[in-house]
Coordinates of C-alpha atoms in Angstrom, one line a residue:
Chain A
M140 CA -9.6 25.3 52.5
S141 CA -8.2 28.5 54.3
V142 CA -8.4 28.7 58.0
S143 CA -10.4 31.0 57.9
E144 CA -13.3 28.4 56.3
F145 CA -13.1 26.1 59.3
D146 CA -16.4 26.8 61.3
P147 CA -15.1 27.7 65.1
V148 CA -18.9 26.5 66.0
L149 CA -18.4 23.5 64.2
V150 CA -15.1 22.7 65.9
R151 CA -16.5 23.8 69.4
A152 CA -19.7 21.8 68.4
D153 CA -18.2 17.9 67.0
W154 CA -14.3 18.2 66.7
V155 CA -13.5 19.2 70.8
P156 CA -15.9 16.8 72.0
R157 CA -14.5 14.3 69.5
L158 CA -10.8 14.9 70.8
R159 CA -11.8 14.6 74.1
L160 CA -13.5 11.4 74.2
A161 CA -10.2 9.9 72.7
T162 CA -8.2 11.2 74.8
R163 CA -10.3 9.6 77.8
I164 CA -10.5 6.5 76.7
L165 CA -6.9 6.0 75.8
R166 CA -6.1 7.4 79.5
Q167 CA -8.5 4.3 80.5
L168 CA -6.7 2.4 78.3
E169 CA -3.2 3.3 79.5
R170 CA -5.1 2.2 83.1
R171 CA -6.2 -0.7 82.1
H172 CA -2.4 -1.9 81.0
V173 CA -0.9 -0.9 84.0
Y174 CA -3.8 -2.9 86.0
L175 CA -2.5 -5.7 83.7
E176 CA 0.9 -5.8 84.6
G177 CA 0.2 -5.1 88.4
I178 CA -1.8 -7.7 88.4
T179 CA 0.0 -10.3 86.5
S180 CA 2.9 -9.9 89.0
L181 CA 1.3 -10.5 91.9
P182 CA 2.9 -13.6 94.1
H183 CA 1.3 -16.9 92.6
S184 CA 2.1 -18.4 96.2
D185 CA -1.4 -16.8 97.5
L186 CA -3.3 -19.2 94.6
P187 CA -3.8 -22.5 95.1
V188 CA -4.2 -23.1 91.6
G189 CA -1.1 -21.9 88.9
N190 CA -2.6 -20.7 85.8
G191 CA -5.9 -18.3 87.0
L192 CA -3.9 -15.3 86.8
E193 CA -2.6 -16.2 83.2
L194 CA -6.3 -16.0 81.9
E195 CA -6.6 -12.9 83.9
R196 CA -4.0 -11.1 81.8
L197 CA -5.2 -12.9 78.6
S198 CA -8.5 -11.6 79.2
R199 CA -7.4 -8.2 79.9
A200 CA -4.6 -7.7 77.2
W201 CA -7.4 -8.8 74.7
M202 CA -9.5 -6.4 76.0
L203 CA -6.9 -3.5 75.7
V204 CA -6.7 -4.5 71.8
D205 CA -10.0 -4.6 71.6
N206 CA -10.4 -1.3 72.6
L207 CA -7.6 0.0 70.5
L208 CA -9.0 -1.0 67.8
G209 CA -12.2 -0.2 68.6
V210 CA -10.4 4.0 68.6
Y211 CA -9.2 3.5 65.3
A212 CA -12.6 2.3 64.2
M213 CA -13.8 5.6 66.1
V214 CA -11.4 7.8 64.7
A215 CA -11.0 6.7 61.4
Y216 CA -15.2 6.7 60.5
Q217 CA -15.8 9.3 62.7
L218 CA -18.3 7.0 64.8
N219 CA -20.1 8.4 67.7
A220 CA -18.6 6.4 70.9
R221 CA -22.0 6.0 72.1
T222 CA -24.7 5.9 69.7
D223 CA -22.8 3.6 67.2
R224 CA -20.9 1.6 69.7
I225 CA -22.3 -1.4 67.9
A226 CA -21.1 -0.2 64.1
I227 CA -17.4 0.5 65.7
S228 CA -17.4 -3.2 66.5
Q229 CA -18.6 -3.8 63.2
R230 CA -16.3 -1.5 61.6
L231 CA -13.8 -3.3 63.6
R232 CA -14.5 -6.8 62.3
E233 CA -15.0 -5.8 58.4
E234 CA -11.6 -4.0 58.5
A235 CA -9.2 -5.6 56.4
V236 CA -6.3 -7.8 57.6
P237 CA -3.8 -6.1 56.5
P238 CA -5.6 -2.8 56.3
S239 CA -5.9 -0.2 53.9
R240 CA -3.1 2.6 53.7
E241 CA -6.5 4.7 53.8
F242 CA -7.8 3.4 56.9
L243 CA -4.6 4.2 58.6
E244 CA -4.0 7.3 57.2
R245 CA -8.0 8.4 58.8
A246 CA -6.9 6.3 62.1
W247 CA -3.8 7.9 62.8
L248 CA -5.1 11.6 61.3
W249 CA -2.3 11.9 58.6
S250 CA -4.8 12.2 56.1
S251 CA -5.3 15.7 58.0
L252 CA -2.0 16.8 57.3
P253 CA -2.2 18.1 53.4
E254 CA -5.5 20.0 54.3
A255 CA -3.6 21.8 57.5
L256 CA -0.9 22.5 55.4
S257 CA -2.6 24.1 52.8
S258 CA -4.6 26.2 55.3
G259 CA -2.1 27.6 57.0
A260 CA -3.0 25.9 59.8
V261 CA 0.5 24.4 60.0
R262 CA 3.5 26.4 58.5
P263 CA 5.0 24.3 55.9
L264 CA 8.7 25.2 56.7
G265 CA 9.7 27.6 54.4
V266 CA 8.7 25.4 50.9
T267 CA 5.1 25.2 49.1
P268 CA 3.2 22.6 50.4
E269 CA 3.1 20.0 47.7
E270 CA 7.2 20.2 48.3
Y271 CA 6.7 19.8 51.7
L272 CA 4.9 16.5 51.6
R273 CA 6.7 15.1 48.5
R274 CA 10.0 15.2 50.5
L275 CA 8.0 13.8 53.5
Q276 CA 6.7 10.7 51.7
P277 CA 8.7 8.3 52.3
L278 CA 9.2 8.5 55.7
T279 CA 4.8 8.4 55.5
D280 CA 5.2 5.4 53.9
R281 CA 7.9 3.6 56.3
T282 CA 5.3 5.2 59.5
L283 CA 2.4 3.4 57.7
E284 CA 4.4 0.3 56.7
R285 CA 4.9 -0.3 60.7
L286 CA 1.6 0.6 61.8
T287 CA 0.6 -2.2 59.1
D288 CA 2.3 -4.9 60.8
R289 CA 1.1 -4.0 64.3
Y290 CA -2.2 -3.0 63.3
T291 CA -2.2 -6.5 61.7
R292 CA -0.4 -8.6 64.8
Q293 CA -3.3 -6.9 66.6
R294 CA -5.9 -8.3 65.0
R295 CA -4.5 -11.8 64.3
F296 CA -4.3 -12.1 68.2
H297 CA -7.7 -10.6 68.6
E298 CA -9.5 -13.4 66.5
Q299 CA -7.1 -16.0 67.6
Y300 CA -7.6 -15.3 71.0
A301 CA -11.3 -14.4 70.9
P302 CA -13.2 -17.2 72.2
F303 CA -11.6 -17.5 75.8
A304 CA -11.7 -13.5 76.0
M305 CA -15.2 -13.7 75.3
A306 CA -16.2 -16.7 77.4
H307 CA -14.0 -15.1 80.5
R308 CA -16.1 -11.8 79.7
H309 CA -19.0 -13.9 79.7
G310 CA -19.4 -15.6 83.1
R311 CA -15.5 -16.0 83.6
A312 CA -16.7 -19.3 82.0
A313 CA -13.2 -20.5 80.9
F314 CA -13.0 -24.3 81.9
H315 CA -10.0 -26.3 83.3
L316 CA -10.8 -29.3 80.9
R317 CA -9.4 -30.6 77.8
V318 CA -11.6 -32.6 75.3
E319 CA -10.5 -36.2 74.7
V320 CA -11.9 -37.7 70.9
T321 CA -11.2 -41.3 70.1
E322 CA -11.5 -41.8 66.7
G323 CA -13.6 -44.4 65.9
P324 CA -16.1 -45.9 65.1
P325 CA -17.3 -45.7 67.3
V326 CA -16.2 -42.7 68.4
H327 CA -15.6 -41.8 72.0
I328 CA -15.9 -38.0 73.3
K329 CA -15.1 -37.1 77.0
L330 CA -14.3 -34.2 79.0
R331 CA -11.3 -34.8 81.5
H332 CA -9.8 -31.9 84.2
D333 CA -6.6 -30.2 83.0
S334 CA -5.5 -27.6 85.1
E335 CA -2.5 -26.8 82.3
G336 CA -5.4 -25.5 79.7
I337 CA -8.5 -24.1 79.3
T338 CA -11.1 -25.0 76.6
V339 CA -14.3 -23.6 75.3
L340 CA -17.3 -25.2 73.8
R341 CA -18.9 -23.3 71.4
R342 CA -22.2 -24.2 70.1
Q343 CA -25.0 -21.6 68.8
R344 CA -27.4 -24.1 68.1
S345 CA -27.9 -27.9 68.8
E346 CA -28.5 -28.7 65.1
R347 CA -24.7 -26.9 64.1
P348 CA -21.4 -28.8 64.7
V349 CA -19.9 -28.1 68.2
Q350 CA -16.5 -26.2 67.9
V351 CA -14.2 -26.8 70.6
H352 CA -10.9 -25.0 71.1
T353 CA -8.6 -25.2 73.7
L354 CA -5.9 -22.9 75.0
L355 CA -2.6 -24.1 76.4
F356 CA -0.3 -21.5 78.7
D357 CA 2.8 -22.7 76.6
Q358 CA 5.6 -20.9 75.5
E359 CA 4.0 -19.7 72.3
Y360 CA 1.1 -18.4 74.1
Q361 CA 3.5 -16.1 76.6
D362 CA 5.2 -15.1 73.1
D363 CA 2.0 -14.0 71.6
V364 CA 0.5 -12.4 74.7
A365 CA 4.3 -10.3 75.0
A366 CA 4.6 -9.2 71.8
V367 CA 1.2 -8.0 71.5
L368 CA 1.4 -6.0 74.5
H369 CA 4.1 -4.5 73.6
N370 CA 3.2 -3.6 70.4
T371 CA -0.4 -2.2 71.9
S372 CA 1.2 -0.6 74.5
A373 CA 3.6 1.7 72.6
D374 CA 0.5 2.3 70.0
I375 CA -1.5 3.7 73.2
R376 CA 1.3 6.0 74.3
N377 CA 2.2 7.1 70.6
Y378 CA -1.9 7.8 70.3
S379 CA -2.0 9.3 73.9
R380 CA 1.0 11.9 72.8
L381 CA -0.8 12.7 69.5
L382 CA -4.3 13.5 70.8
A383 CA -2.5 15.6 74.0
A384 CA -0.9 17.5 71.3
L385 CA -3.9 18.6 69.3
E386 CA -5.9 18.7 72.6
A387 CA -2.9 21.3 74.0
G388 CA -3.0 23.0 70.6
M389 CA -6.8 23.4 70.6
P390 CA -7.3 26.9 71.6
D391 CA -4.3 28.7 69.5
F392 CA -6.6 26.9 67.0
L393 CA -9.5 27.8 67.8
D394 CA -8.8 31.7 68.3
A395 CA -6.9 31.4 65.0
I396 CA -10.0 30.4 62.8
E397 CA -12.4 33.1 64.6
R398 CA -9.5 35.8 63.8
G399 CA -8.6 34.1 60.2
A400 CA -5.0 34.1 61.2
T401 CA -2.8 31.5 59.8
G402 CA 0.5 29.6 61.3
T403 CA -1.3 28.5 64.6
T404 CA 1.3 25.5 65.1
R405 CA 4.1 26.4 67.6
G406 CA 7.0 23.5 67.5
R407 CA 6.8 20.2 66.2
L408 CA 4.0 18.7 64.4
P409 CA 1.5 16.5 66.7
Y410 CA 1.4 13.7 64.0
I411 CA 3.4 10.5 65.1
L412 CA 6.7 9.5 63.0
L413 CA 7.9 5.6 63.0
A414 CA 10.2 5.6 60.1
A415 CA 13.4 6.0 62.1
P416 CA 16.7 5.9 60.9
Y417 CA 16.8 8.8 58.7
T418 CA 19.2 10.1 56.2
A419 CA 21.0 13.1 56.3
D420 CA 17.8 14.6 54.4
E421 CA 15.1 13.3 56.1
Q422 CA 16.4 14.6 59.8
P423 CA 15.3 17.7 58.9
I424 CA 12.1 17.4 58.0
A425 CA 11.7 14.2 60.5
N426 CA 13.0 16.5 63.5
N427 CA 9.3 18.5 62.6
F428 CA 7.2 15.7 63.8
T429 CA 6.9 14.0 67.4
E430 CA 8.3 10.6 66.8
G431 CA 7.2 7.4 67.8
E432 CA 7.9 4.4 69.8
Chain B
M1193 CA 0.7 -25.4 69.4
T1194 CA -1.0 -22.8 71.6
I1195 CA -4.7 -23.0 70.7
Q1196 CA -6.0 -26.7 69.5
S1197 CA -9.9 -26.8 67.9
V1198 CA -11.6 -29.5 67.1
V1199 CA -14.9 -29.7 66.0
I1200 CA -17.4 -32.4 66.8
D1201 CA -20.0 -33.3 64.7
V1202 CA -23.7 -33.1 65.7
E1203 CA -24.2 -37.0 65.4
H1204 CA -21.8 -37.2 68.6
A1205 CA -21.8 -34.0 70.3
G1206 CA -24.5 -35.6 72.1
Q1207 CA -21.9 -37.7 74.2
L1208 CA -20.7 -34.3 75.6
F1209 CA -24.1 -32.1 75.8
D1210 CA -26.0 -35.3 77.0
A1211 CA -24.4 -36.9 79.2
P1212 CA -25.6 -36.8 82.8
T1213 CA -22.0 -35.5 84.2
F1214 CA -22.1 -32.6 82.0
E1215 CA -23.0 -29.9 83.9
N1216 CA -21.1 -31.2 86.9
V1217 CA -17.4 -31.8 85.0
L1218 CA -17.8 -27.9 83.8
L1219 CA -19.0 -26.8 87.2
G1220 CA -16.4 -29.0 89.4
S1221 CA -13.8 -27.0 86.6
W1222 CA -15.1 -23.9 87.4
E1223 CA -14.1 -24.1 90.7
Q1224 CA -10.5 -23.0 89.9
V1225 CA -11.4 -20.1 88.2
S1226 CA -13.8 -19.1 91.0
L1227 CA -10.5 -19.5 93.4
T1228 CA -8.8 -16.8 91.0
T1229 CA -11.9 -14.7 90.8
Q1230 CA -12.2 -14.3 95.0
F1231 CA -7.9 -13.9 95.0
V1232 CA -8.5 -10.9 92.3
T1233 CA -11.3 -9.3 93.9
R1234 CA -9.6 -9.5 97.8
D1235 CA -5.9 -7.5 95.9
L1236 CA -8.4 -5.0 94.0
L1237 CA -10.1 -4.1 97.9
E1238 CA -6.6 -3.9 99.1
R1239 CA -5.5 -1.5 96.2
I1240 CA -9.2 0.4 96.2
K1241 CA -8.1 1.4 100.7
R1242 CA -4.5 2.5 99.9
D1243 CA -5.2 4.5 96.4
E1244 CA -5.1 7.7 95.0
P1245 CA -8.4 8.6 94.1
E1246 CA -7.8 7.9 89.9
W1247 CA -6.8 4.7 90.3
R1248 CA -9.5 3.7 93.2
A1249 CA -11.8 5.0 90.8
Y1250 CA -10.4 2.4 88.0
H1251 CA -10.2 -0.4 90.7
S1252 CA -13.2 0.1 91.5
W1253 CA -14.7 -0.6 88.1
E1254 CA -12.3 -3.4 87.9
L1255 CA -14.0 -5.0 90.5
I1256 CA -17.7 -3.9 89.7
A1257 CA -16.7 -5.6 86.3
I1258 CA -15.9 -8.7 87.7
S1259 CA -18.8 -8.8 90.0
L1260 CA -20.8 -8.6 86.6
E1261 CA -19.1 -11.4 84.8
T1262 CA -19.3 -13.7 87.9
V1263 CA -22.9 -13.0 88.3
E1264 CA -23.1 -13.9 84.6
M1265 CA -22.2 -17.3 85.3
V1266 CA -25.4 -17.8 87.6
G1267 CA -27.3 -16.7 84.3
N1268 CA -25.9 -19.4 82.2
V1269 CA -26.4 -22.2 85.1
L1270 CA -30.1 -20.6 85.2
L1271 CA -30.5 -20.9 81.5
H1272 CA -29.2 -24.0 81.4
H1273 CA -31.6 -25.4 84.0
E1274 CA -34.4 -23.6 82.8
R1275 CA -33.6 -25.3 79.4
G1276 CA -33.1 -29.0 80.5
G1277 CA -28.9 -28.6 79.5
G1278 CA -28.1 -28.6 75.8
R1279 CA -25.5 -25.4 76.8
A1280 CA -21.7 -24.7 77.5
L1281 CA -22.4 -22.3 80.2
H1282 CA -20.8 -19.9 78.4
E1283 CA -23.0 -18.8 75.6
A1284 CA -25.8 -16.8 77.0
T1285 CA -26.5 -13.6 75.1
N1286 CA -26.6 -10.0 76.9
P1287 CA -30.5 -10.5 75.5
E1288 CA -31.0 -13.5 77.0
L1289 CA -29.3 -12.2 80.1
A1290 CA -31.3 -9.0 80.5
E1291 CA -34.9 -11.4 80.3
L1292 CA -33.4 -13.8 82.6
F1293 CA -32.6 -11.6 85.5
E1294 CA -36.1 -9.4 84.9
R1295 CA -37.6 -12.6 86.0
Y1296 CA -34.9 -13.6 88.8
E1297 CA -35.6 -10.6 90.1
R1298 CA -39.5 -11.0 91.0
P1299 CA -39.9 -13.0 94.5
L1300 CA -39.3 -17.0 93.6
P1301 CA -41.3 -20.5 94.4
P1302 CA -39.1 -21.9 97.5
D1303 CA -39.2 -26.0 95.2
A1304 CA -37.8 -23.6 92.2
V1305 CA -34.9 -22.6 94.1
Q1306 CA -34.9 -26.3 96.1
T1307 CA -35.0 -27.9 92.7
F1308 CA -32.0 -25.3 91.3
L1309 CA -29.8 -25.5 94.0
R1310 CA -30.5 -29.3 94.2
L1311 CA -31.0 -29.5 97.5
P1312 CA -32.8 -32.6 98.9
T1313 CA -35.3 -32.1 101.3
P1314 CA -34.3 -32.8 104.7
K1315 CA -34.9 -36.6 106.0
D1316 CA -36.4 -34.7 109.4
S1317 CA -38.7 -32.5 107.3
L1318 CA -41.5 -33.3 109.9
D1319 CA -38.9 -32.1 113.1
T1320 CA -40.9 -28.7 113.1
V1321 CA -37.3 -26.7 113.8
V1322 CA -35.8 -28.5 110.7
G1323 CA -38.5 -27.4 108.4
A1324 CA -38.6 -23.9 109.8
C1325 CA -35.2 -24.1 109.0
F1326 CA -34.5 -25.1 105.7
R1327 CA -37.9 -22.9 104.8
T1328 CA -35.5 -20.2 106.0
A1329 CA -32.4 -21.4 103.6
L1330 CA -34.7 -21.9 100.4
D1331 CA -35.8 -18.3 101.5
S1332 CA -32.4 -17.2 101.8
G1333 CA -31.5 -19.3 98.1
A1334 CA -34.2 -17.3 96.4
R1335 CA -33.4 -13.8 98.3
A1336 CA -29.9 -14.6 96.5
L1337 CA -30.8 -14.8 93.0
N1338 CA -32.9 -11.8 93.5
V1339 CA -30.2 -9.6 94.7
L1340 CA -27.7 -11.0 92.1
A1341 CA -30.0 -10.5 89.1
S1342 CA -31.4 -7.2 90.9
H1343 CA -27.3 -6.3 90.9
W1344 CA -26.5 -7.5 87.2
R1345 CA -29.4 -5.3 85.8
R1346 CA -28.2 -2.3 87.8
F1347 CA -24.7 -2.5 86.8
A1348 CA -25.0 -4.1 83.0
E1349 CA -25.1 -1.1 80.9
A1350 CA -21.8 0.8 83.0
V1351 CA -19.8 -2.8 82.9
R1352 CA -20.6 -2.7 79.2
W1353 CA -19.7 0.6 78.8
F1354 CA -16.4 0.2 80.8
R1355 CA -15.2 -3.4 79.4
H1356 CA -16.3 -2.8 75.8
F1357 CA -15.5 0.8 74.8
P1358 CA -14.9 3.1 77.7
A1359 CA -15.1 6.7 75.7
H1360 CA -16.7 8.7 78.4
L1361 CA -15.7 12.5 79.3
T1362 CA -15.3 14.3 82.6
L1363 CA -17.3 16.6 84.1
D1364 CA -14.9 19.2 83.6
D1365 CA -14.9 18.2 80.1
V1366 CA -18.8 18.5 79.7
D1367 CA -18.6 22.5 81.3
A1368 CA -16.0 23.2 78.7
I1369 CA -17.7 21.8 76.0
D1370 CA -21.3 22.6 76.4
P1371 CA -20.5 26.4 79.1
G1372 CA -24.3 27.1 78.6
P1373 CA -27.2 25.8 79.6
N1374 CA -28.1 22.5 78.9
A1375 CA -31.3 20.8 80.5
S1376 CA -29.4 17.4 79.7
K1377 CA -26.1 18.5 80.9
D1378 CA -28.2 20.9 84.2
A1379 CA -29.9 17.1 85.2
I1380 CA -26.6 15.3 85.4
F1381 CA -25.1 17.8 87.6
Q1382 CA -28.0 18.3 89.9
E1383 CA -28.5 14.6 90.5
I1384 CA -24.4 13.9 90.9
A1385 CA -24.3 16.9 93.5
A1386 CA -27.1 14.9 95.5
M1387 CA -24.6 12.0 95.6
D1388 CA -22.6 10.9 98.6
D1389 CA -19.5 8.7 98.7
L1390 CA -19.2 9.4 95.0
L1391 CA -15.8 7.7 93.3
D1392 CA -16.4 8.4 89.5
V1393 CA -18.6 9.7 87.1
A1394 CA -18.2 8.8 83.5
V1395 CA -20.5 11.2 81.8
V1396 CA -21.2 9.5 78.0
P1397 CA -22.7 11.9 75.2
D1398 CA -26.0 10.9 74.0
G1399 CA -27.2 11.9 70.7
Q1400 CA -27.4 16.0 71.7
G1401 CA -27.5 15.2 75.2
F1402 CA -25.7 13.5 78.1
G1403 CA -25.8 10.3 79.9
Y1404 CA -23.5 9.0 82.7
Q1405 CA -22.1 6.3 85.0
A1406 CA -21.1 6.8 88.3
I1407 CA -19.9 4.4 91.2
R1408 CA -20.1 5.2 94.7
E1409 CA -18.4 3.6 97.7
P1410 CA -20.8 1.7 98.7
D1411 CA -21.2 0.0 95.2
V1412 CA -17.5 -1.6 95.6
Q1413 CA -18.6 -3.1 98.8
F1414 CA -21.6 -4.6 97.6
A1415 CA -20.2 -5.7 94.7
A1416 CA -17.4 -8.0 96.3
R1417 CA -20.1 -9.3 98.0
M1418 CA -22.1 -10.1 95.1
T1419 CA -18.9 -11.8 93.5
Y1420 CA -18.8 -14.5 96.5
L1421 CA -22.8 -15.1 96.8
A1422 CA -22.6 -15.7 92.9
I1423 CA -19.9 -18.1 93.0
E1424 CA -21.3 -19.8 96.2
V1425 CA -24.3 -20.4 94.4
V1426 CA -23.0 -22.0 91.5
L1427 CA -20.8 -24.0 94.0
T1428 CA -24.0 -25.3 95.5
R1429 CA -25.8 -26.0 92.4
G1430 CA -22.1 -27.8 90.9
G1431 CA -21.5 -29.5 94.4
N1432 CA -25.0 -31.0 94.8
L1433 CA -25.1 -32.3 91.0
F1434 CA -23.4 -35.7 91.9
L1435 CA -23.4 -37.1 95.4
N1436 CA -21.4 -40.3 96.5
P1437 CA -23.4 -41.5 99.6
E1438 CA -20.8 -44.8 100.1
S1439 CA -17.7 -42.0 100.5
D1440 CA -16.0 -41.4 103.8
V1441 CA -15.7 -37.6 103.0
P1442 CA -19.1 -35.8 104.3
A1443 CA -18.3 -32.8 101.6
E1444 CA -18.8 -35.9 98.7
R1445 CA -21.7 -37.5 100.7
Y1446 CA -24.3 -34.8 102.1
P1447 CA -25.8 -31.6 99.7
K1448 CA -23.9 -29.1 100.5
L1449 CA -25.1 -25.4 102.5
Y1450 CA -22.8 -23.2 101.6
P1451 CA -22.9 -19.9 104.2
F1452 CA -25.5 -17.6 101.9
L1453 CA -28.1 -20.1 102.9
V1454 CA -27.6 -20.5 106.4
R1455 CA -26.6 -17.0 107.5
R1456 CA -29.7 -16.0 108.9
L1457 CA -29.9 -19.2 111.4
S1458 CA -28.5 -19.4 114.6
P1459 CA -24.8 -21.2 114.9
E1460 CA -27.4 -24.2 116.9
N1461 CA -30.1 -24.4 114.6
R1462 CA -27.6 -24.4 111.7
S1463 CA -26.0 -27.6 113.6
R1464 CA -30.0 -29.0 113.5
L1465 CA -30.5 -28.6 110.1
A1466 CA -27.1 -30.3 108.7
A1467 CA -28.0 -32.9 111.2
G1468 CA -31.7 -33.5 109.8
G1469 CA -30.5 -33.4 106.1
P1470 CA -28.4 -34.4 106.5
Y1471 CA -26.1 -32.0 104.6
H1472 CA -22.8 -30.9 105.0
L1473 CA -22.3 -27.3 106.3
I1474 CA -19.3 -25.4 103.9

């Protein structure tokens, strides 16, 4: 496909709104992350009880991961943020863990690179597009490995902490309780107050068993949240840079396809590489991309 | 182990859900969450006072979302009450809440409010003043449920957008994407231009047109009040579930009257009602 075959009407009506939507949601996620950091550094001494802010932190960390995973699904499957909201959640749940390479290539837009190169929308640096892609391959492989690892950790966190985040979202209904089960016979079950942990009880129907989940705010929990926030905030910044670069390049791209011109990209390519360290042979190629965090 | 999970089979689940203390224990333990919720709400109000516009908008969305989450606890407790138990107070679905709050937006009979809040009729109910004050308190309780229901219904969709997936466009985006005349866009621009005290507008594409979520400064102050009100409602019911007539502490011995129930009474009449109950004024 050559540049002149891109339809400017389609690009304006479909690509540009999608790009702006994704850019704005990423900005909102950046704010959410800053707020999360701010709220958890509030002086706890003002609070009469100890772990309340941990729950606020967990709830927002989970929401951040949930929203980011939603963005991946939206971009990878080109879903409409408004009308396909349920489909976004379904895709999120159905996507394999670890994810397929194809999914991550679509989510991080690497899948568009071959077409962009062959169309002349980006300049292949003095070699054929095929040769350029061949040299790039080890770098994209390493990038996708790291993205796979991050996505897998985010999905596991999302699944593991969902009962607590969902209960908090709907009624802030997490209870500082512990369920004690004394094995029988007879079996004795009772609830007792416990400031150190929170419990949620899931019972979808009265004829179904009750699932009881208790979360302790211990070191393992602290490590889980810190690790997922580290990865997620880096991914949000990387994705924001990718989208910002695409948005900045869009006027030139539109101008080029309307004129039927080629070679619209100036400077670095917007795709995010996460493949450092680079060999001497790889470095010149890596220099043409944006290095992610 | 951070998360401990156990499954309780149907045979033994009744020990939890059917225990007369079940709701009492849950709501008693929720008091800790309610204290944090108030703390976070006050912090947000302070932030909003000193924020730049971008952050004022974000923090306002947070505050409104927290108010809806807290009102959902009222919804959970109402459902639990209507169904005579059997629920864990965090399992209400959105369709259930929508149906519930639609009903609770309508006028409520005083006896239904009295039952829900577990307020016994005052011992001195034949006293004209005490009787009238009690009726006023129940009317205030009914209005509280009406206004909480209305608040939830008004902002449920906006908060769902903000919490679940805040994809949106700005007004500038809309103009850039769709520079020509467009009935949907033009209608939004006209409505927004007519709004006072606007804090933020999030335009959400809707098929070929646009919808939007907007918040105004009065919405924020109102949402904070709704958070505090929802907490008072939940704690009234929770606190009145099990009273101990033998206790030396009035808060344990007498049913509680939180401020939302007595706000319309003069200080003298509040005291008359408390003595005539007897009730414990919070």
